[in-house]
Short mmCIF file of C-alpha atoms in Angstrom, two decimals:
data_model
loop_
_atom_site.label_atom_id
_atom_site.label_comp_id
_atom_site.label_asym_id
_atom_site.label_seq_id
_atom_site.Cartn_x
_atom_site.Cartn_y
_atom_site.Cartn_z
CA MET A 1 -1.32 -27.77 22.92
CA SER A 2 1.20 -30.11 21.99
CA THR A 3 2.47 -29.58 18.89
CA THR A 4 5.04 -32.28 17.99
CA THR A 5 3.79 -34.28 15.08
CA THR A 6 4.96 -37.68 13.62
CA THR A 7 6.98 -36.63 10.40
CA GLU A 8 10.58 -37.33 10.51
CA THR A 9 14.01 -36.53 8.58
CA LYS A 10 17.25 -37.77 9.00
CA LYS A 11 19.83 -35.39 9.45
CA GLY A 12 23.25 -36.68 10.68
CA GLY A 13 21.79 -40.17 10.99
CA LYS A 14 19.82 -37.73 14.07
CA THR A 15 15.84 -37.90 13.49
CA ILE A 16 13.99 -35.04 14.06
CA VAL A 17 10.70 -33.97 14.91
CA LYS A 18 8.99 -31.49 12.93
CA ASN A 19 6.05 -29.72 14.56
CA VAL A 20 3.48 -27.34 12.45
CA TYR A 21 5.52 -24.15 12.99
CA GLN A 22 8.84 -25.53 11.73
CA LYS A 23 6.45 -27.11 8.85
CA LEU A 24 5.19 -23.12 8.23
CA MET A 25 8.94 -22.29 9.02
CA ALA A 26 10.58 -24.12 6.63
CA ILE A 27 7.90 -22.96 3.70
CA GLN A 28 7.89 -19.34 4.72
CA THR A 29 11.75 -19.46 4.06
CA ASN A 30 11.54 -21.02 0.41
CA LEU A 31 8.59 -20.31 -0.67
CA LYS A 32 8.93 -18.13 -4.29
CA ALA A 33 6.02 -16.53 -5.10
CA PRO A 34 6.95 -14.33 -8.75
CA LYS A 35 5.25 -11.60 -9.41
CA ASN A 36 4.28 -12.41 -13.02
CA LEU A 37 1.02 -10.03 -13.27
CA TYR A 38 1.93 -6.68 -14.94
CA ASN A 39 0.43 -2.63 -13.77
CA SER A 40 1.03 -1.59 -16.94
CA PHE A 41 -0.60 1.93 -15.82
CA GLY A 42 2.13 2.07 -12.82
CA GLU A 43 4.40 -0.42 -14.78
CA TYR A 44 5.37 -2.84 -12.12
CA ASN A 45 4.46 -6.55 -12.01
CA TYR A 46 2.93 -7.85 -9.53
CA ARG A 47 1.22 -10.70 -7.97
CA ASN A 48 -2.31 -11.95 -7.51
CA ALA A 49 -3.89 -14.96 -4.56
CA GLU A 50 -3.85 -17.37 -7.19
CA GLY A 51 -0.63 -17.29 -8.02
CA ILE A 52 0.50 -17.40 -4.51
CA LEU A 53 -1.63 -20.16 -4.08
CA GLU A 54 0.06 -22.18 -7.34
CA ALA A 55 3.69 -21.41 -6.04
CA VAL A 56 2.67 -22.91 -1.64
CA LYS A 57 0.75 -26.00 -3.37
CA PRO A 58 4.37 -28.06 -3.65
CA TYR A 59 5.59 -27.25 -0.63
CA LEU A 60 1.96 -27.81 0.92
CA ALA A 61 2.57 -31.87 -0.14
CA GLU A 62 5.98 -31.76 1.02
CA GLN A 63 5.29 -31.12 4.19
CA ASN A 64 2.49 -33.09 4.80
CA THR A 65 0.04 -30.05 5.77
CA VAL A 66 -2.79 -28.59 4.12
CA LEU A 67 -4.57 -24.77 3.17
CA ILE A 68 -7.57 -23.79 3.47
CA ILE A 69 -9.14 -20.44 2.98
CA GLU A 70 -12.22 -19.01 3.83
CA ASP A 71 -14.19 -15.69 3.15
CA GLU A 72 -16.69 -14.38 5.73
CA VAL A 73 -18.84 -11.25 5.51
CA LYS A 74 -18.46 -8.47 8.31
CA ILE A 75 -20.63 -5.80 8.59
CA ILE A 76 -18.74 -3.06 10.28
CA GLY A 77 -20.60 -0.06 11.07
CA GLU A 78 -22.49 2.44 8.68
CA GLU A 79 -22.41 5.56 6.81
CA THR A 80 -24.63 8.38 5.54
CA THR A 81 -25.29 9.61 2.37
CA LYS A 82 -27.07 13.07 1.34
CA GLY A 83 -29.32 13.45 -2.02
CA VAL A 84 -32.06 15.64 -2.96
CA HIS A 85 -35.18 14.19 -4.07
CA THR A 86 -37.00 15.45 -7.04
CA ASP A 87 -39.64 17.64 -5.08
CA GLY A 88 -36.80 19.10 -4.00
CA ARG A 89 -37.06 17.43 -0.18
CA PRO A 90 -33.14 16.35 1.27
CA ILE A 91 -32.71 13.21 1.73
CA GLU A 92 -30.54 11.25 4.04
CA ARG A 93 -29.69 6.93 3.64
CA ILE A 94 -27.57 4.69 6.11
CA ILE A 95 -25.59 2.46 4.20
CA PRO A 96 -23.70 -0.55 6.10
CA THR A 97 -20.04 -1.18 5.14
CA THR A 98 -18.80 -4.64 4.39
CA TYR A 99 -15.98 -6.43 4.58
CA ILE A 100 -15.40 -9.69 3.18
CA ARG A 101 -13.02 -11.31 5.34
CA ALA A 102 -10.22 -13.69 4.72
CA THR A 103 -8.85 -16.59 7.30
CA ALA A 104 -6.09 -19.24 5.87
CA ARG A 105 -5.55 -21.26 8.04
CA PHE A 106 -2.49 -24.07 7.71
CA ILE A 107 -3.24 -27.48 8.72
CA ASP A 108 -0.77 -30.44 9.81
CA CYS A 109 -2.38 -33.74 8.15
CA GLU A 110 -0.69 -35.16 11.03
CA THR A 111 -1.99 -33.53 14.13
CA GLY A 112 -5.00 -31.56 12.83
CA GLU A 113 -3.09 -28.75 14.55
CA GLU A 114 -3.08 -25.18 12.22
CA VAL A 115 -1.78 -21.41 12.08
CA SER A 116 -4.41 -19.14 10.61
CA THR A 117 -3.79 -15.29 9.53
CA GLN A 118 -7.04 -13.06 8.39
CA ALA A 119 -7.30 -10.13 6.84
CA TYR A 120 -10.20 -7.45 5.54
CA ALA A 121 -10.93 -6.05 2.81
CA ARG A 122 -13.90 -3.62 1.86
CA GLU A 123 -16.61 -4.33 -0.57
CA CYS A 124 -17.90 -0.99 -2.41
CA GLU A 125 -19.24 -0.28 -5.87
CA HIS A 126 -16.87 0.66 -8.08
CA LYS A 127 -17.88 2.32 -11.87
CA GLY A 128 -17.98 -0.45 -14.05
CA MET A 129 -17.79 -3.09 -12.31
CA SER A 130 -21.07 -5.32 -10.68
CA ALA A 131 -21.70 -6.37 -7.25
CA ASP A 132 -20.93 -9.64 -8.25
CA GLN A 133 -17.11 -8.68 -9.20
CA CYS A 134 -16.99 -5.82 -6.36
CA THR A 135 -17.81 -8.84 -4.02
CA GLY A 136 -15.05 -10.82 -6.01
CA THR A 137 -12.43 -8.07 -5.64
CA ALA A 138 -12.96 -7.74 -1.72
CA SER A 139 -12.61 -11.29 -1.52
CA SER A 140 -9.52 -11.64 -3.79
CA TYR A 141 -7.81 -8.88 -1.81
CA ALA A 142 -8.27 -10.16 1.63
CA ARG A 143 -7.17 -13.02 0.43
CA LYS A 144 -3.57 -12.05 -0.52
CA TYR A 145 -2.69 -9.97 2.28
CA CYS A 146 -3.91 -13.09 4.11
CA LEU A 147 -1.48 -15.05 2.46
CA ASN A 148 1.20 -12.77 1.94
CA ALA A 149 0.75 -12.25 6.45
CA LEU A 150 0.43 -16.66 6.70
CA PHE A 151 4.08 -16.70 4.51
CA LEU A 152 5.93 -13.75 4.87
CA LEU A 153 5.37 -11.89 1.77
CA ASP A 154 6.53 -9.23 0.40
CA ASP A 155 3.78 -6.97 -1.01
CA THR A 156 4.59 -3.60 -1.09
CA LYS A 157 3.74 -2.25 -4.85
CA ASP A 158 1.24 -4.98 -5.09
CA SER A 159 -1.99 -3.73 -3.90
CA ASP A 160 -3.67 -2.19 -6.90
CA THR A 161 -5.35 -3.29 -9.82
CA ASP A 162 -5.13 -1.11 -12.56
CA GLU A 163 -8.78 -0.82 -12.34
CA MET A 164 -8.32 0.55 -8.90
CA LYS A 165 -5.19 2.57 -9.57
CA ASN A 166 -7.38 4.23 -12.83
CA ILE A 167 -10.18 5.06 -10.33
CA GLU A 168 -7.47 6.37 -7.48
CA ASN A 169 -5.33 8.42 -9.82
CA ALA A 170 -8.56 10.47 -11.41
CA SER A 171 -9.88 11.87 -8.43
CA LYS A 172 -6.79 12.31 -7.46
CA ASP A 173 -6.23 14.63 -11.00
CA ASN A 174 -10.12 15.87 -11.03
CA VAL A 175 -8.95 17.52 -7.11
CA LYS A 176 -5.72 18.38 -8.79
CA GLN A 177 -7.11 20.56 -11.30
CA PHE A 178 -9.74 21.99 -9.37
CA ASN A 179 -7.62 23.51 -6.92
CA ARG A 180 -4.60 24.81 -9.74
CA THR A 181 -7.34 26.26 -12.24
CA THR A 182 -10.86 26.53 -11.40
CA LYS A 183 -10.42 28.02 -7.26
CA PRO A 184 -7.70 31.01 -8.52
CA ALA A 185 -9.89 31.87 -11.78
CA THR A 186 -12.61 32.71 -9.94
CA GLN A 187 -10.68 34.68 -7.39
CA ASN A 188 -9.03 36.60 -10.38
CA LYS A 189 -12.10 37.71 -11.95
CA ALA A 190 -13.83 38.89 -8.83
CA THR A 191 -10.66 40.90 -6.51
CA GLY A 192 -7.89 40.99 -9.65
CA GLY A 193 -5.99 39.02 -6.89
CA TRP A 194 -2.45 37.96 -9.49
CA GLY A 195 -1.97 36.54 -13.17
CA LYS A 196 -2.42 38.02 -16.92
CA GLN A 197 -6.72 39.01 -15.24
CA ALA A 198 -4.76 41.21 -11.84
CA GLN A 199 -2.46 43.38 -15.04
CA ALA A 200 -5.82 44.31 -16.79
CA GLN A 201 -6.99 45.62 -12.95
CA PRO A 202 -4.29 48.65 -13.03
CA GLN A 203 -4.71 49.93 -16.76
CA THR A 204 -8.92 50.59 -16.03
CA GLN A 205 -7.93 52.10 -12.21
CA ALA A 206 -5.10 54.97 -15.07
CA LYS A 207 -8.36 55.52 -17.29
CA THR A 208 -10.31 56.60 -14.24
CA THR A 209 -7.68 58.18 -12.09
CA GLY A 210 -4.69 58.94 -14.41
CA GLY A 211 -3.06 56.79 -11.92
CA TRP A 212 0.39 56.39 -14.51
CA GLY A 213 2.02 55.46 -17.80
CA LYS A 214 0.50 56.38 -21.01
CA GLN A 215 -2.86 57.08 -20.12
CA ALA A 216 -1.72 59.18 -16.81
CA GLN A 217 -0.11 61.56 -19.61
CA ALA A 218 -3.32 62.30 -21.08
CA GLN A 219 -5.02 63.44 -17.74
CA PRO A 220 -2.63 66.19 -18.02
CA GLN A 221 -3.46 67.65 -20.92
CA THR A 222 -7.22 67.57 -20.43
CA GLN A 223 -6.39 69.48 -17.48
CA ALA A 224 -4.67 72.80 -19.36
CA LYS A 225 -7.79 72.49 -21.85
CA THR A 226 -9.74 73.44 -19.40
CA THR A 227 -8.07 75.44 -17.18
CA GLY A 228 -5.11 77.20 -19.31
CA GLY A 229 -3.26 76.00 -16.91
CA TRP A 230 0.27 75.09 -18.14
CA GLY A 231 2.42 74.98 -21.37
CA LYS A 232 1.50 75.91 -25.25
CA GLN A 233 -1.67 76.07 -24.10
CA PHE A 234 -1.19 78.47 -22.39
#
């Protein structure tokens, strides 16, 4: 496939003809897409797909190119969920895993030649979001990463919006709380393993066996009364 176009620029008296890749390189080199949105939970700025499109429009006109983004629903694999019926019978449901595949097509208006990139984002349920909102969220994510790949934009911290970050951290906090508190507390009650609950166990032992401490001293006195073994009681 030929990549030569009729776009000409003057440099040092010479005519330079750009192909589709040179036009893309010019945009990649000069494009500045500011991170103009703020994540209040993580306290950092980030950009979204709309911000990237707004920043790239002048460069597309300058290079006589056009950008087209397309979404496609893809079913990739499936998941099995388990539950219990009202009458106690186990229930299993097989649910297909749905993804949104975004394709960004960078097209040379003079020749029709193009360069494209693709990205996937999973469509899944989120608490407090409707089905349409879940699909829209997946589309926005896929488009954003598709544009990042096409225009070489660094997006290290931009993967999470406030809503997604809150959901992830809530899940992590629940797991940490279970590991730190619930499990050790149960073990202490059952076995006297450690901590305050472990200290209570030796005290009980002292009462029943005369092992040590103040409770251990009381045991010889009882023995002296019953046997006349030693001391004043003898």
